[in-house]
Amino acid sequence: MTAEPVIDTQDSPTAPVVVPPTVRASLSPSRAADFKTCPLLYRFRSIDRLPERPTVEQARGTLVHAVLERLFDLPAAARTPQSAGDLVAPQWDRLVTEQPELGTLFAEGDPTGVTEFLRSATALLEGYFAVEDPRRLEPAEREALISAVVDEELLIRGYLDRLDVAPDGALRVVDYKTGGAPREAFEARALFQLKFYALVLWRTRGVVPRMLRLLYLKDAEVCDYTPDAEELLRFERTVVALWQAIEQATERQDFRPRPSRLCDWCSHQALCPSFGGTPPPFPATSAGDPLTDARSRPVVPGADE
Ligand code: SF4
């Protein structure tokens, strides 16, 4: 098993990813978690690339992530609940301009719906301030794309919500969770994503992150996890095995449904045999280049709750 750095995001988070010629596929934590959760869900999202209309809950997650990212642009002393609240409406306007489909979530001429939506986003931000004081933090990265090559052929990459670096160099990966779904239904998936980021950081910086932190804004709770190198090595083998299983399933065009509680949040029940549906014919060719997987990022940032 080998790995080599692809990009060091600490100095240049937006620099283009340099992909070694041995690499022939890429995998994001979201897509890997899809396959682990349900192979058919992976197929619908990554091979058929079926569209998914964002839900109000996902849009709220996107908005809250955007506000928290911008909050750290302000001088430390100005990062107050009031400032965060003041960012909500302008950030929503920006998101709707950039992603017009978000604007269709609320019926035209229904200002009450939008007002209530913005108020609920502000309430989640209050949950954030209950668990952290951003005036005491200077994140090293926000919404940064990080990637590494494992097993010589597989590029693993994903977007970090936030990376904190302590004066002694210790890394803390922070992920904001804004979903209203029961936490136990998604906790394993969330931890899988954090370990994925930890693996990339370990492989690119040679440092195992000291802490992986989930911030549950709705419940105003913090969940910390401390990984170690041995665990990340096992995790790396799991990721490579997962990719091999995806390749095998693709070759056989065999992606089976795996029903679970997460089906309640799946957009594709109508096409799923577990719900009486029929998947579309398997695409003759993959809809996209696996190295430029547009779905590496959640459908909308922050929506992958
Ligand atoms: S409804 Fe459930 S079993 Fe079917 S594709 Fe979605 S997650 Fe998989």
Short mmCIF file of C-alpha atoms and ligand atoms in Angstrom, two decimals:
data_model
loop_
_atom_site.label_atom_id
_atom_site.label_comp_id
_atom_site.label_asym_id
_atom_site.label_seq_id
_atom_site.Cartn_x
_atom_site.Cartn_y
_atom_site.Cartn_z
CA MET A 1 0.00 0.00 0.00
CA THR A 2 1.51 3.33 -1.00
CA ALA A 3 0.36 6.88 -0.85
CA GLU A 4 1.77 10.16 -1.99
CA PRO A 5 0.83 13.77 -1.50
CA VAL A 6 -1.20 15.38 -4.25
CA ILE A 7 -1.73 18.83 -2.88
CA ASP A 8 -0.92 20.72 0.26
CA THR A 9 -3.98 22.83 0.95
CA GLN A 10 -2.42 24.63 3.92
CA ASP A 11 -0.58 27.02 1.67
CA SER A 12 -2.87 27.00 -1.29
CA PRO A 13 -6.32 25.59 -0.72
CA THR A 14 -7.54 26.49 -4.17
CA ALA A 15 -4.50 25.38 -6.18
CA PRO A 16 -5.27 22.85 -8.92
CA VAL A 17 -4.91 19.23 -7.94
CA VAL A 18 -1.87 17.61 -9.55
CA VAL A 19 -2.88 14.05 -10.36
CA PRO A 20 -0.10 11.48 -10.87
CA PRO A 21 -0.41 9.47 -14.13
CA THR A 22 -0.95 6.22 -12.19
CA VAL A 23 -4.30 7.50 -10.89
CA ARG A 24 -7.34 6.16 -12.72
CA ALA A 25 -10.22 6.90 -10.39
CA SER A 26 -11.33 9.25 -7.62
CA LEU A 27 -13.58 8.78 -4.65
CA SER A 28 -15.12 11.30 -2.30
CA PRO A 29 -16.30 10.48 1.21
CA SER A 30 -19.89 11.19 0.22
CA ARG A 31 -19.83 8.76 -2.68
CA ALA A 32 -17.91 6.13 -0.69
CA ALA A 33 -20.47 6.46 2.10
CA ASP A 34 -23.26 6.11 -0.49
CA PHE A 35 -21.89 2.76 -1.64
CA LYS A 36 -21.41 1.60 1.93
CA THR A 37 -24.95 2.65 2.81
CA CYS A 38 -26.62 1.28 -0.33
CA PRO A 39 -24.88 0.24 -3.59
CA LEU A 40 -27.97 1.18 -5.62
CA LEU A 41 -27.95 4.68 -4.13
CA TYR A 42 -24.31 4.99 -5.27
CA ARG A 43 -25.35 3.92 -8.77
CA PHE A 44 -28.22 6.42 -8.95
CA ARG A 45 -26.00 9.28 -7.81
CA SER A 46 -22.61 8.52 -9.37
CA ILE A 47 -23.34 6.45 -12.50
CA ASP A 48 -26.86 7.44 -13.58
CA ARG A 49 -26.28 10.89 -12.09
CA LEU A 50 -29.94 11.34 -11.44
CA PRO A 51 -30.82 14.87 -10.38
CA GLU A 52 -31.84 15.47 -6.79
CA ARG A 53 -33.87 18.49 -5.95
CA PRO A 54 -32.50 20.03 -2.76
CA THR A 55 -34.85 19.91 0.20
CA VAL A 56 -35.53 22.80 2.57
CA GLU A 57 -33.42 21.02 5.16
CA GLN A 58 -30.47 20.71 2.76
CA ALA A 59 -30.84 24.36 1.73
CA ARG A 60 -30.76 25.36 5.39
CA GLY A 61 -27.57 23.33 5.82
CA THR A 62 -25.99 25.06 2.82
CA LEU A 63 -26.96 28.47 4.17
CA VAL A 64 -25.64 27.81 7.67
CA HIS A 65 -22.36 26.46 6.28
CA ALA A 66 -22.03 29.59 4.11
CA VAL A 67 -22.65 31.91 7.08
CA LEU A 68 -20.15 30.06 9.27
CA GLU A 69 -17.56 30.23 6.51
CA ARG A 70 -18.05 34.00 6.07
CA LEU A 71 -18.17 34.62 9.82
CA PHE A 72 -14.46 33.90 10.02
CA ASP A 73 -13.77 36.62 7.42
CA LEU A 74 -14.72 39.11 10.13
CA PRO A 75 -12.20 40.36 12.71
CA ALA A 76 -12.25 38.03 15.72
CA ALA A 77 -14.01 40.49 18.04
CA ALA A 78 -16.85 40.96 15.53
CA ARG A 79 -17.78 37.27 15.33
CA THR A 80 -20.90 37.58 17.46
CA PRO A 81 -24.34 35.95 17.21
CA GLN A 82 -25.63 39.31 15.95
CA SER A 83 -23.05 39.41 13.13
CA ALA A 84 -23.86 35.83 12.18
CA GLY A 85 -27.57 36.68 12.12
CA ASP A 86 -26.83 39.69 9.93
CA LEU A 87 -25.12 37.41 7.39
CA VAL A 88 -28.10 35.08 6.98
CA ALA A 89 -30.26 37.05 4.51
CA PRO A 90 -27.38 38.32 2.30
CA GLN A 91 -25.88 34.84 2.13
CA TRP A 92 -29.26 33.39 1.16
CA ASP A 93 -29.59 35.98 -1.61
CA ARG A 94 -26.11 35.07 -2.87
CA LEU A 95 -26.87 31.33 -2.82
CA VAL A 96 -30.16 31.79 -4.69
CA THR A 97 -28.36 33.86 -7.34
CA GLU A 98 -25.69 31.18 -7.75
CA GLN A 99 -28.07 28.21 -7.47
CA PRO A 100 -31.48 29.37 -8.74
CA GLU A 101 -33.05 25.98 -7.93
CA LEU A 102 -32.82 26.94 -4.25
CA GLY A 103 -35.20 29.82 -4.90
CA THR A 104 -37.85 27.38 -6.15
CA LEU A 105 -38.14 25.79 -2.71
CA PHE A 106 -40.56 28.49 -1.68
CA ALA A 107 -43.69 29.39 -3.58
CA GLU A 108 -43.59 32.74 -5.30
CA GLY A 109 -45.32 35.38 -3.22
CA ASP A 110 -44.84 33.39 -0.02
CA PRO A 111 -42.62 35.71 2.02
CA THR A 112 -43.71 33.95 5.23
CA GLY A 113 -42.07 30.72 4.08
CA VAL A 114 -38.76 32.43 3.36
CA THR A 115 -38.90 34.46 6.57
CA GLU A 116 -39.52 31.34 8.63
CA PHE A 117 -36.71 29.54 6.76
CA LEU A 118 -34.24 32.35 7.51
CA ARG A 119 -35.36 32.39 11.13
CA SER A 120 -34.75 28.63 11.43
CA ALA A 121 -31.24 29.08 9.99
CA THR A 122 -30.58 31.77 12.60
CA ALA A 123 -31.76 29.36 15.31
CA LEU A 124 -29.20 26.79 14.14
CA LEU A 125 -26.50 29.45 14.35
CA GLU A 126 -27.53 30.05 17.96
CA GLY A 127 -26.82 26.33 18.46
CA TYR A 128 -23.36 26.95 17.04
CA PHE A 129 -22.63 29.78 19.48
CA ALA A 130 -23.77 27.56 22.36
CA VAL A 131 -20.89 25.14 21.67
CA GLU A 132 -18.12 27.38 20.31
CA ASP A 133 -16.82 30.91 20.64
CA PRO A 134 -15.51 31.86 17.17
CA ARG A 135 -13.79 34.94 18.63
CA ARG A 136 -11.21 32.55 20.10
CA LEU A 137 -10.55 30.63 16.87
CA GLU A 138 -8.49 31.27 13.74
CA PRO A 139 -9.21 28.35 11.40
CA ALA A 140 -6.40 27.31 9.06
CA GLU A 141 -8.87 26.19 6.38
CA ARG A 142 -12.54 26.63 5.57
CA GLU A 143 -14.41 24.71 2.86
CA ALA A 144 -11.07 23.48 1.54
CA LEU A 145 -10.63 20.74 -1.04
CA ILE A 146 -8.07 18.21 0.14
CA SER A 147 -6.90 15.08 -1.64
CA ALA A 148 -4.36 12.26 -1.58
CA VAL A 149 -3.52 9.22 -3.66
CA VAL A 150 -3.83 5.80 -2.05
CA ASP A 151 -2.85 2.45 -3.51
CA GLU A 152 -1.19 4.39 -6.39
CA GLU A 153 -4.39 4.39 -8.45
CA LEU A 154 -7.09 5.97 -6.33
CA LEU A 155 -7.45 9.69 -5.68
CA ILE A 156 -9.43 10.33 -2.51
CA ARG A 157 -10.69 13.83 -1.96
CA GLY A 158 -13.28 15.89 -0.22
CA TYR A 159 -14.21 19.30 1.15
CA LEU A 160 -13.45 20.02 4.79
CA ASP A 161 -15.85 22.32 6.63
CA ARG A 162 -12.98 23.57 8.76
CA LEU A 163 -9.45 22.69 9.82
CA ASP A 164 -7.90 24.14 12.97
CA VAL A 165 -4.16 23.98 13.50
CA ALA A 166 -2.84 24.48 17.05
CA PRO A 167 0.46 26.31 17.68
CA ASP A 168 2.15 22.93 18.25
CA GLY A 169 0.94 21.76 14.80
CA ALA A 170 -1.89 19.54 16.08
CA LEU A 171 -4.76 19.28 13.60
CA ARG A 172 -8.47 19.35 14.42
CA VAL A 173 -11.00 18.54 11.70
CA VAL A 174 -14.39 20.17 12.32
CA ASP A 175 -17.64 19.24 10.59
CA TYR A 176 -20.92 21.13 11.10
CA LYS A 177 -24.05 19.02 11.19
CA THR A 178 -27.26 20.92 10.62
CA GLY A 179 -29.74 18.17 9.75
CA GLY A 180 -32.88 17.63 11.72
CA ALA A 181 -32.81 13.86 11.14
CA PRO A 182 -32.17 11.62 14.14
CA ARG A 183 -28.47 11.74 14.78
CA GLU A 184 -28.07 7.98 15.28
CA ALA A 185 -29.25 7.42 11.69
CA PHE A 186 -26.34 9.43 10.32
CA GLU A 187 -23.59 9.26 12.95
CA ALA A 188 -21.73 6.32 11.38
CA ARG A 189 -21.79 8.11 8.01
CA ALA A 190 -20.53 11.34 9.60
CA LEU A 191 -17.68 9.55 11.34
CA PHE A 192 -16.79 7.74 8.12
CA GLN A 193 -16.46 11.12 6.38
CA LEU A 194 -14.28 12.53 9.16
CA LYS A 195 -11.97 9.51 9.06
CA PHE A 196 -11.73 9.99 5.31
CA TYR A 197 -10.50 13.56 5.84
CA ALA A 198 -8.15 12.38 8.60
CA LEU A 199 -6.65 9.82 6.21
CA VAL A 200 -6.07 12.47 3.51
CA LEU A 201 -4.43 14.82 6.03
CA TRP A 202 -2.27 12.05 7.42
CA ARG A 203 -1.12 11.03 3.96
CA THR A 204 -0.43 14.58 2.78
CA ARG A 205 1.00 16.12 5.95
CA GLY A 206 2.35 13.11 7.79
CA VAL A 207 0.35 14.06 10.87
CA VAL A 208 -2.58 12.13 12.29
CA PRO A 209 -5.21 14.73 13.27
CA ARG A 210 -5.45 14.95 17.03
CA MET A 211 -9.18 15.34 16.93
CA LEU A 212 -12.17 14.83 14.66
CA ARG A 213 -15.05 17.01 15.84
CA LEU A 214 -18.71 16.90 14.88
CA LEU A 215 -20.74 19.97 15.87
CA TYR A 216 -24.45 19.19 16.00
CA LEU A 217 -25.98 22.63 15.74
CA LYS A 218 -29.61 21.66 16.24
CA ASP A 219 -28.86 19.93 19.55
CA ALA A 220 -25.94 22.28 20.40
CA GLU A 221 -23.74 19.24 21.07
CA VAL A 222 -20.15 18.32 20.33
CA CYS A 223 -18.95 14.83 19.46
CA ASP A 224 -15.15 14.39 19.53
CA TYR A 225 -13.22 11.44 18.19
CA THR A 226 -9.48 10.77 18.41
CA PRO A 227 -8.06 8.64 15.58
CA ASP A 228 -4.70 6.88 15.59
CA ALA A 229 -2.34 5.82 12.80
CA GLU A 230 -3.17 2.12 13.04
CA GLU A 231 -6.83 2.83 12.75
CA LEU A 232 -6.27 5.09 9.73
CA LEU A 233 -4.17 2.39 8.10
CA ARG A 234 -7.07 -0.05 8.52
CA PHE A 235 -9.43 2.62 7.25
CA GLU A 236 -7.25 3.13 4.18
CA ARG A 237 -7.55 -0.60 3.41
CA THR A 238 -11.31 -0.31 3.85
CA VAL A 239 -11.47 2.59 1.36
CA VAL A 240 -9.40 0.71 -1.22
CA ALA A 241 -11.53 -2.43 -0.74
CA LEU A 242 -14.64 -0.29 -1.11
CA TRP A 243 -13.33 1.10 -4.38
CA GLN A 244 -12.54 -2.42 -5.63
CA ALA A 245 -16.09 -3.46 -4.76
CA ILE A 246 -17.43 -0.43 -6.69
CA GLU A 247 -15.32 -1.38 -9.71
CA GLN A 248 -16.57 -4.96 -9.55
CA ALA A 249 -20.19 -3.85 -9.26
CA THR A 250 -19.69 -1.50 -12.22
CA GLU A 251 -18.18 -4.26 -14.33
CA ARG A 252 -21.13 -6.54 -13.50
CA GLN A 253 -23.63 -3.68 -13.67
CA ASP A 254 -24.87 -5.05 -10.38
CA PHE A 255 -25.76 -2.48 -7.72
CA ARG A 256 -28.23 -3.90 -5.21
CA PRO A 257 -30.53 -1.93 -2.95
CA ARG A 258 -29.79 -2.14 0.76
CA PRO A 259 -32.85 -0.80 2.56
CA SER A 260 -32.31 0.91 5.90
CA ARG A 261 -33.63 3.83 7.92
CA LEU A 262 -31.77 6.09 5.50
CA CYS A 263 -34.32 5.20 2.78
CA ASP A 264 -36.57 7.83 4.39
CA TRP A 265 -34.13 10.47 3.10
CA CYS A 266 -33.53 8.90 -0.34
CA SER A 267 -34.77 10.83 -3.40
CA HIS A 268 -34.96 7.71 -5.57
CA GLN A 269 -37.52 5.47 -3.91
CA ALA A 270 -39.72 5.57 -7.05
CA LEU A 271 -36.93 3.81 -9.00
CA CYS A 272 -35.89 1.42 -6.25
CA PRO A 273 -36.96 -2.27 -6.39
CA SER A 274 -37.27 -2.25 -2.59
CA PHE A 275 -40.14 0.21 -3.04
CA GLY A 276 -41.67 -1.45 -6.11
CA GLY A 277 -39.72 0.66 -8.64
CA THR A 278 -37.49 -0.27 -11.57
CA PRO A 279 -34.06 1.35 -12.10
CA PRO A 280 -33.42 2.88 -15.53
CA PRO A 281 -31.27 0.85 -17.99
CA PHE A 282 -27.63 0.85 -16.97
CA PRO A 283 -25.90 3.69 -18.85
CA ALA A 284 -23.85 2.45 -21.80
CA THR A 285 -20.97 4.70 -20.81
CA SER A 286 -20.26 6.46 -17.58
CA ALA A 287 -21.75 9.94 -17.61
CA GLY A 288 -18.49 11.55 -16.59
CA ASP A 289 -14.78 11.31 -16.14
CA PRO A 290 -14.12 9.58 -12.82
CA LEU A 291 -11.26 12.01 -12.18
CA THR A 292 -13.52 15.03 -12.49
CA ASP A 293 -16.38 13.63 -10.46
CA ALA A 294 -18.73 16.58 -10.21
CA ARG A 295 -20.48 14.80 -7.39
CA SER A 296 -17.32 14.68 -5.24
CA ARG A 297 -18.90 17.61 -3.51
CA PRO A 298 -22.30 17.16 -1.90
CA VAL A 299 -25.23 18.08 -4.15
CA VAL A 300 -25.16 21.39 -2.38
CA PRO A 301 -22.36 22.12 0.10
CA GLY A 302 -23.40 21.31 3.61
CA ALA A 303 -26.33 19.26 2.38
CA ASP A 304 -24.72 15.91 2.90
CA GLU A 305 -26.05 15.52 6.37
S1 SF4 B 1 -34.66 3.77 -1.29
FE1 SF4 B 1 -33.21 2.83 0.14
S2 SF4 B 1 -32.66 0.86 -0.78
FE2 SF4 B 1 -33.58 2.13 -2.39
S3 SF4 B 1 -31.88 3.17 -3.43
FE3 SF4 B 1 -32.62 4.56 -1.84
S4 SF4 B 1 -31.34 4.09 -0.04
FE4 SF4 B 1 -31.13 2.36 -1.47
#
